[in-house]
Tab-separated table of C-alpha atoms in Angstrom:
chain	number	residue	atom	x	y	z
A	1	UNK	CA	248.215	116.799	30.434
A	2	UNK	CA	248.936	120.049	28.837
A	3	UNK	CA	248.353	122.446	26.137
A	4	UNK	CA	249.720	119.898	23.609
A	5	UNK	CA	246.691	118.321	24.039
A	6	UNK	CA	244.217	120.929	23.147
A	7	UNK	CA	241.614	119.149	20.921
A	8	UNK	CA	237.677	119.273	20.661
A	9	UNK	CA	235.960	116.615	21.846
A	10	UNK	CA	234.689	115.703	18.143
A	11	UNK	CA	237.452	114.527	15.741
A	12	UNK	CA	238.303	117.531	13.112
A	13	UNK	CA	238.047	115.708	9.979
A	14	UNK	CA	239.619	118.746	8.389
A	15	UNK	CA	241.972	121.410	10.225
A	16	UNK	CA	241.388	123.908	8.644
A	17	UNK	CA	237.323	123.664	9.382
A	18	UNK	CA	237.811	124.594	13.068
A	19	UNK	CA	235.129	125.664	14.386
A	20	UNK	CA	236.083	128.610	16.618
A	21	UNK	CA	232.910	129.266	18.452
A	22	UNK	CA	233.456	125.402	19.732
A	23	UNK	CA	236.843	126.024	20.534
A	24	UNK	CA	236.145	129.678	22.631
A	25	UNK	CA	233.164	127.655	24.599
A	26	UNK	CA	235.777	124.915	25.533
A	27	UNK	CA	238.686	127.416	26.172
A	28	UNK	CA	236.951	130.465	27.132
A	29	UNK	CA	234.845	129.629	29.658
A	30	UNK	CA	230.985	129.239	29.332
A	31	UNK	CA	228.633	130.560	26.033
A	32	UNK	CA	224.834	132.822	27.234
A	33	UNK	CA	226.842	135.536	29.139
A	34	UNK	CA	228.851	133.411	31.927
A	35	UNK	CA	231.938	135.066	30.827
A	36	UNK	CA	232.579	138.847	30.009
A	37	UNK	CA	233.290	139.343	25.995
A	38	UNK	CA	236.688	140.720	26.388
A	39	UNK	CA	237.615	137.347	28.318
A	40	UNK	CA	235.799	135.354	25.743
A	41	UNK	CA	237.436	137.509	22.373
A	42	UNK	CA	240.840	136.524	24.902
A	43	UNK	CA	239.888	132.811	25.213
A	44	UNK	CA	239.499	132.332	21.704
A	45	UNK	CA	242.858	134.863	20.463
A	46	UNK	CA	244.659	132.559	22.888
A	47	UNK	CA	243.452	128.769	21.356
A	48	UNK	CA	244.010	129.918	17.750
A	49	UNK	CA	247.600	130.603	19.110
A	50	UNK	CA	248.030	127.056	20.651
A	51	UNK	CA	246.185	125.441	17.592
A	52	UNK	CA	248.443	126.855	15.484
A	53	UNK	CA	251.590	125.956	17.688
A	54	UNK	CA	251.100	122.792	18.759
A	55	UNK	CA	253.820	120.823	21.293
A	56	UNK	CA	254.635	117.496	19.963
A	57	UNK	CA	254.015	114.612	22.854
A	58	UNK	CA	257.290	112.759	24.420
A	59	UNK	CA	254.736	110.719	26.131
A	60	UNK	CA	253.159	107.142	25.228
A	61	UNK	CA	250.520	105.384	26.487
A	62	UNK	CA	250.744	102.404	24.229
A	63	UNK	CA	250.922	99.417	24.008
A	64	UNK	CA	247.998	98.757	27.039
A	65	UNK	CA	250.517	96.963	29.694
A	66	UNK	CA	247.425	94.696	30.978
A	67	UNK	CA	245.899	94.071	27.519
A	68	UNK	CA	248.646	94.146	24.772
A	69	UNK	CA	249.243	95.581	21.701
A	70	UNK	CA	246.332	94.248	20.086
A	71	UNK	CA	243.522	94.741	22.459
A	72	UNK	CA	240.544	96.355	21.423
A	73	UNK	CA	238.010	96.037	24.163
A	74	UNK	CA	240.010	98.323	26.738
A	75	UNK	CA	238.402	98.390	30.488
A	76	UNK	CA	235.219	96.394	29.458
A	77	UNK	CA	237.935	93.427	29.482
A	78	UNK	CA	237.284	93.556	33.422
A	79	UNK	CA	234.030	91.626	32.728
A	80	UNK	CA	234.491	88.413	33.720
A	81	UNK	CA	232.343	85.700	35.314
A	82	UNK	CA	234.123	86.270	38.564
A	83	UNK	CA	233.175	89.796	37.906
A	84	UNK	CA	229.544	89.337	37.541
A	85	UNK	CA	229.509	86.655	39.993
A	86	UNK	CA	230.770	89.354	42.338
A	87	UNK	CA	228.626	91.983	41.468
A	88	UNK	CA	225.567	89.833	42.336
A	89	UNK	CA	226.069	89.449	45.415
A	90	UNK	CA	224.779	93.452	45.839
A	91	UNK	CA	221.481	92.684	44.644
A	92	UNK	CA	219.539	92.160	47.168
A	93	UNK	CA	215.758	93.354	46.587
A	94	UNK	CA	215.645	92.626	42.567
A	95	UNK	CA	214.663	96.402	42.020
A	96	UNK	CA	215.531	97.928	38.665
A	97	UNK	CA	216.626	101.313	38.319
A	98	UNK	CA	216.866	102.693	34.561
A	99	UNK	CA	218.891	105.051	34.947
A	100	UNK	CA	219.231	106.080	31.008
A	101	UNK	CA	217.473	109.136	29.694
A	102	UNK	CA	214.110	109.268	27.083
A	103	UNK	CA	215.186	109.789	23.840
A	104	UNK	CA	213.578	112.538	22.107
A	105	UNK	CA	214.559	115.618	19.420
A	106	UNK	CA	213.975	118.377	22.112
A	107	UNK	CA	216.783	116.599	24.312
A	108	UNK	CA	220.139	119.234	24.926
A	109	UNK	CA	222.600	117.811	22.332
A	110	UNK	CA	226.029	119.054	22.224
A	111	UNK	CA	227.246	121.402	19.693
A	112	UNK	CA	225.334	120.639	16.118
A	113	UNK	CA	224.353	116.817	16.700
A	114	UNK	CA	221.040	116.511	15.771
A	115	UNK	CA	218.333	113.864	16.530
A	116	UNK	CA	215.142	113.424	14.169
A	117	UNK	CA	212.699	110.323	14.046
A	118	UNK	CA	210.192	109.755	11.290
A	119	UNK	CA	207.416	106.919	10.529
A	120	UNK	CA	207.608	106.642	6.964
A	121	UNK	CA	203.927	105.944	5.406
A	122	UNK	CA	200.708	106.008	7.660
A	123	UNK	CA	200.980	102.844	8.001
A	124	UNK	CA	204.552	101.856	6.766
A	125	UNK	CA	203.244	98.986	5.476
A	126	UNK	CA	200.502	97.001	4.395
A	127	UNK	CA	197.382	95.932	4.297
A	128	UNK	CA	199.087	92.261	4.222
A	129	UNK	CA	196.924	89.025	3.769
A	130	UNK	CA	193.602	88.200	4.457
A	131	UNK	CA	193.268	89.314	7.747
A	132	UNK	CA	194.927	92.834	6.312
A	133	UNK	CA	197.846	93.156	8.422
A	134	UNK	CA	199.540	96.540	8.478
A	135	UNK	CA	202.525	97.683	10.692
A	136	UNK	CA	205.144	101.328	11.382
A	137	UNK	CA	208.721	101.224	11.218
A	138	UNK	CA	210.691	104.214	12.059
A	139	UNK	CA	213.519	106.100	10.517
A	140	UNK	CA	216.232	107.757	12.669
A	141	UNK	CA	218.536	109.825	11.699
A	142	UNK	CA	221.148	110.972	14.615
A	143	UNK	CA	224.918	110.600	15.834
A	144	UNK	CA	223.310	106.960	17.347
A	145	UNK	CA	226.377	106.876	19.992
A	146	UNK	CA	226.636	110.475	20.915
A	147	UNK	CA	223.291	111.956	22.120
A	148	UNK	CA	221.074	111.788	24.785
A	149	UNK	CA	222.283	108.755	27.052
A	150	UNK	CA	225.455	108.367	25.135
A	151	UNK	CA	228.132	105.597	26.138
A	152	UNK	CA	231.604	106.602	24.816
A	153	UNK	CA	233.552	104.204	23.152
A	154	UNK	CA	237.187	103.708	22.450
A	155	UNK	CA	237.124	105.209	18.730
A	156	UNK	CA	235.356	108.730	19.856
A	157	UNK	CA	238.412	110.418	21.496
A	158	UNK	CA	242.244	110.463	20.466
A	159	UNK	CA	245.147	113.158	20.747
A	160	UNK	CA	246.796	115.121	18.199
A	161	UNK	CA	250.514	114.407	18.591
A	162	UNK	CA	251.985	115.882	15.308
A	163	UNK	CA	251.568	118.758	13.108
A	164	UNK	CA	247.915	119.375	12.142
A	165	UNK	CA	246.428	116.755	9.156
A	166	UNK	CA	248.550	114.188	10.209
A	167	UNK	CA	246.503	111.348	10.629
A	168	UNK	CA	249.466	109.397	11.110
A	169	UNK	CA	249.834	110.994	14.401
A	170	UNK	CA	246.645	111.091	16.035
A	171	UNK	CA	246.510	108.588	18.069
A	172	UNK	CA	243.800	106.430	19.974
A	173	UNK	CA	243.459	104.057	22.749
A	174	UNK	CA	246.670	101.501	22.236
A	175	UNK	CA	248.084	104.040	19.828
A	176	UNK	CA	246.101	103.315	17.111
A	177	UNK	CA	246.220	106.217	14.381
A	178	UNK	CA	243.352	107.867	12.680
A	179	UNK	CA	244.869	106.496	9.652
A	180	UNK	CA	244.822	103.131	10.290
A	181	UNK	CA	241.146	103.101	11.885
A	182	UNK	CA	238.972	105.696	10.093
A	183	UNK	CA	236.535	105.377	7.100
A	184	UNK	CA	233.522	106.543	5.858
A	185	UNK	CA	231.724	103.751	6.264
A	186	UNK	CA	232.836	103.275	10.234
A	187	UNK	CA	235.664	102.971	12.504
A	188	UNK	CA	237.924	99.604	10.962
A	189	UNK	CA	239.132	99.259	14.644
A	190	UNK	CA	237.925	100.052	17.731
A	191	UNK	CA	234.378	100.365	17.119
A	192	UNK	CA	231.562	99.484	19.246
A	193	UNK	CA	231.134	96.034	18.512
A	194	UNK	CA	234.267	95.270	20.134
A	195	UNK	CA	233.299	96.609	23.551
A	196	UNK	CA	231.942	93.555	26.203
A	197	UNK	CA	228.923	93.919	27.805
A	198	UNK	CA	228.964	95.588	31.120
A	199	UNK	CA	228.069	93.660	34.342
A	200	UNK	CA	229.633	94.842	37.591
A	201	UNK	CA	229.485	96.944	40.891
A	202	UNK	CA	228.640	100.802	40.390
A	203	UNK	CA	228.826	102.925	43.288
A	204	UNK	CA	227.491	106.854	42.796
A	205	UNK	CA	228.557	110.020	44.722
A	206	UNK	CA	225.711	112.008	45.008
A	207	UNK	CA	227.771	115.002	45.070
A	208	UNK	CA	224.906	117.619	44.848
A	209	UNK	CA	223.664	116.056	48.720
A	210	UNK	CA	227.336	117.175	49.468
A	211	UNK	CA	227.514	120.693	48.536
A	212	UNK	CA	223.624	121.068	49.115
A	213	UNK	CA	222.331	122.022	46.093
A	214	UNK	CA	223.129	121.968	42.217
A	215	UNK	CA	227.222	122.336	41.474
A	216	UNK	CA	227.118	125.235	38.758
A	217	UNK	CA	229.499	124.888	35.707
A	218	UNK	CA	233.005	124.921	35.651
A	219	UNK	CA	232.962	123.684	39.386
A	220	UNK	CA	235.229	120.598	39.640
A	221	UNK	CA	234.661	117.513	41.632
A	222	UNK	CA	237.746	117.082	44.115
A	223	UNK	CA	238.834	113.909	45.932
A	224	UNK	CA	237.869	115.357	48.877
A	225	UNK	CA	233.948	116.070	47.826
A	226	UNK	CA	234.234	112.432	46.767
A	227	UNK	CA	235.845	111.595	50.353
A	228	UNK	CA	232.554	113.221	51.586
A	229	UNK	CA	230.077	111.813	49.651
A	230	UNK	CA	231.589	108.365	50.850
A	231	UNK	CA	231.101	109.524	53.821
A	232	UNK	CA	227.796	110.589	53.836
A	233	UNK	CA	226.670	107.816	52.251
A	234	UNK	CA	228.079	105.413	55.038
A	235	UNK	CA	230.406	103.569	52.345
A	236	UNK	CA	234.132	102.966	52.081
A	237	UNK	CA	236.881	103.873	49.519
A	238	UNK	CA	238.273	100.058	50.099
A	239	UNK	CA	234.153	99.566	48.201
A	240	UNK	CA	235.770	100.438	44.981
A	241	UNK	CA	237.319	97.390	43.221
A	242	UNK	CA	239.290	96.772	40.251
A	243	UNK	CA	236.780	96.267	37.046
A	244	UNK	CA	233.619	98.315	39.105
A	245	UNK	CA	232.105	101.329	37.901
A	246	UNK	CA	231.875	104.775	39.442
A	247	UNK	CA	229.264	107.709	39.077
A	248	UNK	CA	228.815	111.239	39.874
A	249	UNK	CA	225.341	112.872	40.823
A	250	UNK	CA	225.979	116.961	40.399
A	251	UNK	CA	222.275	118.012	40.255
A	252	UNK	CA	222.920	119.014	36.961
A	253	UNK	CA	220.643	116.416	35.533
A	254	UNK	CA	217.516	118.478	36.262
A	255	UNK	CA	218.511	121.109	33.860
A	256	UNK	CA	217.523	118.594	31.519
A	257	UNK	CA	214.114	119.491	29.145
A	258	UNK	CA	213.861	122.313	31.384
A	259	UNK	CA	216.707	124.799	30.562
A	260	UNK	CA	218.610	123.150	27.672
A	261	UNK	CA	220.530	126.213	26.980
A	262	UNK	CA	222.274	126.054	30.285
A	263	UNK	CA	222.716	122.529	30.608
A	264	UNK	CA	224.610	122.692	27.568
A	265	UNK	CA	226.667	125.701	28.442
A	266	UNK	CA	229.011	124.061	30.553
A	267	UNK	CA	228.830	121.359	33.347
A	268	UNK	CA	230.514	120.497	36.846
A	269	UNK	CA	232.363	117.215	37.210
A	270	UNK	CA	235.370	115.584	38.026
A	271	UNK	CA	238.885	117.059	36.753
A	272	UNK	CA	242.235	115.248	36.357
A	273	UNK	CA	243.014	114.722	39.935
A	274	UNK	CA	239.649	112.710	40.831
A	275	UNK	CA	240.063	110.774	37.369
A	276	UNK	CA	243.765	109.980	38.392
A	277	UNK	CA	242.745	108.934	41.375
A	278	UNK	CA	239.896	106.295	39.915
A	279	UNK	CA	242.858	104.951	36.920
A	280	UNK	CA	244.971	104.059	40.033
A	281	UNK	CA	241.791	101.589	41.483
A	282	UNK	CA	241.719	100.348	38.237
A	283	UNK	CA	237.913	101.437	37.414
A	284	UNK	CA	236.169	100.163	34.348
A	285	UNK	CA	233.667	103.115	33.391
A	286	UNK	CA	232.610	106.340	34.901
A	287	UNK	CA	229.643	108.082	34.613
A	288	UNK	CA	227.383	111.507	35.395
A	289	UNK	CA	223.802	113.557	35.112
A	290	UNK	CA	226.215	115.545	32.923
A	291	UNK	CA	226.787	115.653	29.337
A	292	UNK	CA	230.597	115.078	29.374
A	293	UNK	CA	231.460	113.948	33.208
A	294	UNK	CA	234.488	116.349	33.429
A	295	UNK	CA	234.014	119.631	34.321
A	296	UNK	CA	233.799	122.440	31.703
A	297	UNK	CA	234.984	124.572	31.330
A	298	UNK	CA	238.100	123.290	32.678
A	299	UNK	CA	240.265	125.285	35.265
A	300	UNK	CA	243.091	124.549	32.808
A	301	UNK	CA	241.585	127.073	29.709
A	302	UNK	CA	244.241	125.993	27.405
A	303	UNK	CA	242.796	122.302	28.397
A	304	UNK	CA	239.846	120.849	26.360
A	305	UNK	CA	238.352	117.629	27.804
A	306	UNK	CA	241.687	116.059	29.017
A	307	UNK	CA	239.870	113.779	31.482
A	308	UNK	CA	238.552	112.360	28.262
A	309	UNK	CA	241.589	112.083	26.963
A	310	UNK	CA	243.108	110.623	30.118
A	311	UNK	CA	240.426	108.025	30.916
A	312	UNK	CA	239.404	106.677	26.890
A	313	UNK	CA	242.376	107.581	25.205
A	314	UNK	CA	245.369	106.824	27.364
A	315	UNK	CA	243.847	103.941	29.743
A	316	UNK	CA	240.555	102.473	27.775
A	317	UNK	CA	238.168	103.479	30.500
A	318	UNK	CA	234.959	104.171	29.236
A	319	UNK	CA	232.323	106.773	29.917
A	320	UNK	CA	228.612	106.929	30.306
A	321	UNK	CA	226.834	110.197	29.862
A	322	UNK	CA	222.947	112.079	30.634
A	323	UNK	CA	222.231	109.669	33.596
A	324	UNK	CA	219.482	109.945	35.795
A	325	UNK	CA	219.919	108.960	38.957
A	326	UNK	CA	216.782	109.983	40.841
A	327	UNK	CA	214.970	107.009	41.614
A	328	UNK	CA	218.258	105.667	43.014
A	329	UNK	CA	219.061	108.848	45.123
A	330	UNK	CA	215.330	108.569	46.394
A	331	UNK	CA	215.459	104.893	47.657
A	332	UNK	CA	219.232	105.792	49.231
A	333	UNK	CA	220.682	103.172	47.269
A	334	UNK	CA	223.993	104.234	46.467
A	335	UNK	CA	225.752	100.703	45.606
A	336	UNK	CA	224.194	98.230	42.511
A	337	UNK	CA	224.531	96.207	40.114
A	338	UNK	CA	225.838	97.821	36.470
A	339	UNK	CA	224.665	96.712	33.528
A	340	UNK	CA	224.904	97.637	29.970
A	341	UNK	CA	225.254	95.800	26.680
A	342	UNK	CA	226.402	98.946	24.537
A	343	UNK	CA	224.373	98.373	20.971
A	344	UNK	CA	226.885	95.947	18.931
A	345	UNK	CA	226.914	98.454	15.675
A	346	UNK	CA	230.242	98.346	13.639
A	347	UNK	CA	232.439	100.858	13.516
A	348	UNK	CA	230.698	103.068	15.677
A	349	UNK	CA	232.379	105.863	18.088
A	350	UNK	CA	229.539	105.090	21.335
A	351	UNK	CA	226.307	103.681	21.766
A	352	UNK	CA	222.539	104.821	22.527
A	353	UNK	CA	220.782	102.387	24.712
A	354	UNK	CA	219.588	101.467	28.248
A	355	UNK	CA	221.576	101.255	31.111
A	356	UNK	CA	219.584	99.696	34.504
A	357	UNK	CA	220.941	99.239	37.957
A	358	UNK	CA	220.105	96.483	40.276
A	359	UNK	CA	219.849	96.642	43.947
C-alpha cells in the first residue's frame, strides 16, 4: 500500500468537497494539540499535493480467487454449518457476553455523523379501542451502519485508482466500481443484506494487559505484542483458524463517554503488518475498543486507513468497531463463540446492532 491509495475513510461524493481538516487529522497526525501547528500546516500542504497527484494502481485484487467474480458476501462466506458446529464446541458455561456498545447521541462519532432519536407524539398513538390502547414509536435519524458499535460492510470502503471523479475507477471489494453500485437510494451491490450472519470462534488480544496500561494514539499493534498477548493468555497461534474472528483490546475503550474528544482524536491498533499477517490465516472479521481498529494516525502519513483498505476492500474481511470487552477481560475468557446477524437493510454501507460472545 502506498500513497496512491490516500483516501478518507468516507466516500467523497464530490472531489472537489474535500474536506481538508479530515484529511490533515488522517495525514497529519492527531487534532486537540498532539501535533505542533507547523507539522500539522505540513501534513495538510503535503496531502493536497498527493490528492492532487494521484499514482494510478498496477495492482488488482479482483476477481476474489476463493469466491469468484460474482460474490458478494466476501469473508462472511466462511459461515458454514461445519463452522458453527465448530465454534460450539468453545462454549462451555452458556455465559453471554454483549460485547456491543449503548447507543446514545452523546456517544464519540467520527467526523460529522450524527445520531438523534425522537418519540413523535406523547403517546405516538392512540387511545385505540375500548380498553384505550395507546403506544411510542421512535424516529432515528443517524448513519445506521457507521456509529457507535458499527460493523463495516463491503460497500463502505473502496480505492481511488484513476484520476479524481472517476467513478469508473473506484473500485470495491471484487472490483466493483462506484458506478456500477452507488445510488441515492442505497448501495445496488454489496450492501448489507448480502452479508451472512456471523457464527464462529473469536479469540481477543487484550493488548492493554500487555503493555500495562492504555496504548495512546498512533501506537501500532505489532505481531510481536500479538505474540505476547498469546502468550499471556496461555493460547496458541495454531488457535486461529480459517473463517474465525480476531479482536484487539487497547484500553482505549474507556475513553468512551468519558473523554470523547480524545477518543476520537486518534486511536492505537493494528497496522499493515499484523493485518497481513491475519489475511494469510484466512480470518473472517476483526475487531477493537477502537473506533477504526487500525492505528491512526498511521506511521505511513501519506497513508489513510490502508488496513481498511487491505482487509474490506482487497480481501472482503470485515470489521467490527466500539467493542467492549470488559466483562470478558474480567472473567479471563479470552476464546468464544462470535455471533452477529448484521441488520439485513438494503443497500447499506455497515450495520448497528448487537454483537454477544459465548463462552
Amino acid at each position: 500500500m502506498d500513497s496512491r491509495y490516500l483516501q478518507d475513510k468516507e466516500h467523497l461524493k464530490q472531489p472537489q468537497a474535500i474536506d481538508e481538516d479530515r484529511r490533515s487529522f488522517l495525514t497529519a497526525g492527531l487534532l486537540g494539540g498532539a501535533v505542533a501547528a507547523g507539522t500539522l500546516a505540513a501534513g495538510v500542504a503535503h496531502a493536497q499535493q498527493v490528492a492532487q497527484a494521484p499514482a494510478l494502481s498496477d495492482k488488482v485484487w479482483w476477481p476474489h480467487p476463493k469466491w469468484g467474480k460474482d460474490d458478494q458476501a466476501g469473508a462472511s462466506n466462511y459461515m458454514t454449518p461445519a463452522k458453527v458446529l465448530d465454534a460450539v464446541k468453545w462454549i462451555k458455561d452458556g455465559k453471554v457476553y454483549r460485547i456491543g456498545r449503548i447507543y446514545e447521541s452523546a456517544m464519540p462519532k467520527f467526523g460529522e455523523r450524527a445520531f438523534t432519536l425522537r418519540i413523535p407524539g406523547s403517546p405516538t398513538g392512540g387511545p385505540f379501542g375500548i380498553n384505550k390502547l395507546v403506544y411510542n414509536d421512535e424516529y432515528l435519524s443517524t448513519e445506521i451502519g457507521q456509529t457507535g458499535t458499527q460493523f463495516d460492510g463491503l460497500a463502505h470502503i473502496g480505492i481511488q485508482m484513476g484520476k479524481d471523479g472517476d467513478k469508473n475507477e473506484m473500485r470495491y471489494y471484487n472490483g466493483i466500481t462506484d458506478q456500477e453500485m452507488n445510488s441515492a437510494t442505497g448501495m445496488k451491490k454489496l450492501g448489507i443484506e448480502n452479508v451472512k450472519p456471523f457464527f464462529t470462534r473469536g479469540h481477543l488480544f487484550d493488548v492493554e494487559a500487555v503493555k500495562g496500561g492504555m496504548i495512546e494514539a498512533g501506537q501500532e499493534i505489532t505481531i510481536a505484542d500479538l505474540k505476547a498477548a498469546l502468550q499471556k493468555q496461555n493460547m496458541q497461534e495454531a488457535d486461529i483458524k480459517e473463517g474465525d474472528a480476531v479482536f484487539f483490546n487497547t484500553g482505549w475503550g474507556k475513553l468512551w463517554m468519558r473523554n470523547n474528544d480524545k477518543f476520537n482524536g486518534g486511536e492505537p491498533g493494528i497496522g499493515l503488518e499484523a493485518a497481513k499477517w491475519f489475511i494469510d490465516k484466512g480470518i473472517a472479521l476483526t475487531g477493537a475498543d477502537t473506533w477504526g481498529t487500525e492505528v491512526v494516525p498511521n506511521p505511513n502519513k501519506d497513508l489513510a486507513f490502508p488496513v481498511h483498505a487491505e482487509l474490506i476492500t482487497k480481501n472482503g474481511i470485515f470489521n467490527h468497531e466500539n467493542l467492549d470487552f470488559a466483562g470478558l477481560i474480567a472473567d479471563g475468557k479470552y476464546q468464544f463463540a462470535y455471533i452477529f446477524s448484521p441488520a439485513p437493510i438494503r443497500g447499506a454501507t455497515g450495520s448497528n446492532g448487537g454483537p454477544i460472545a459465548v463462552t
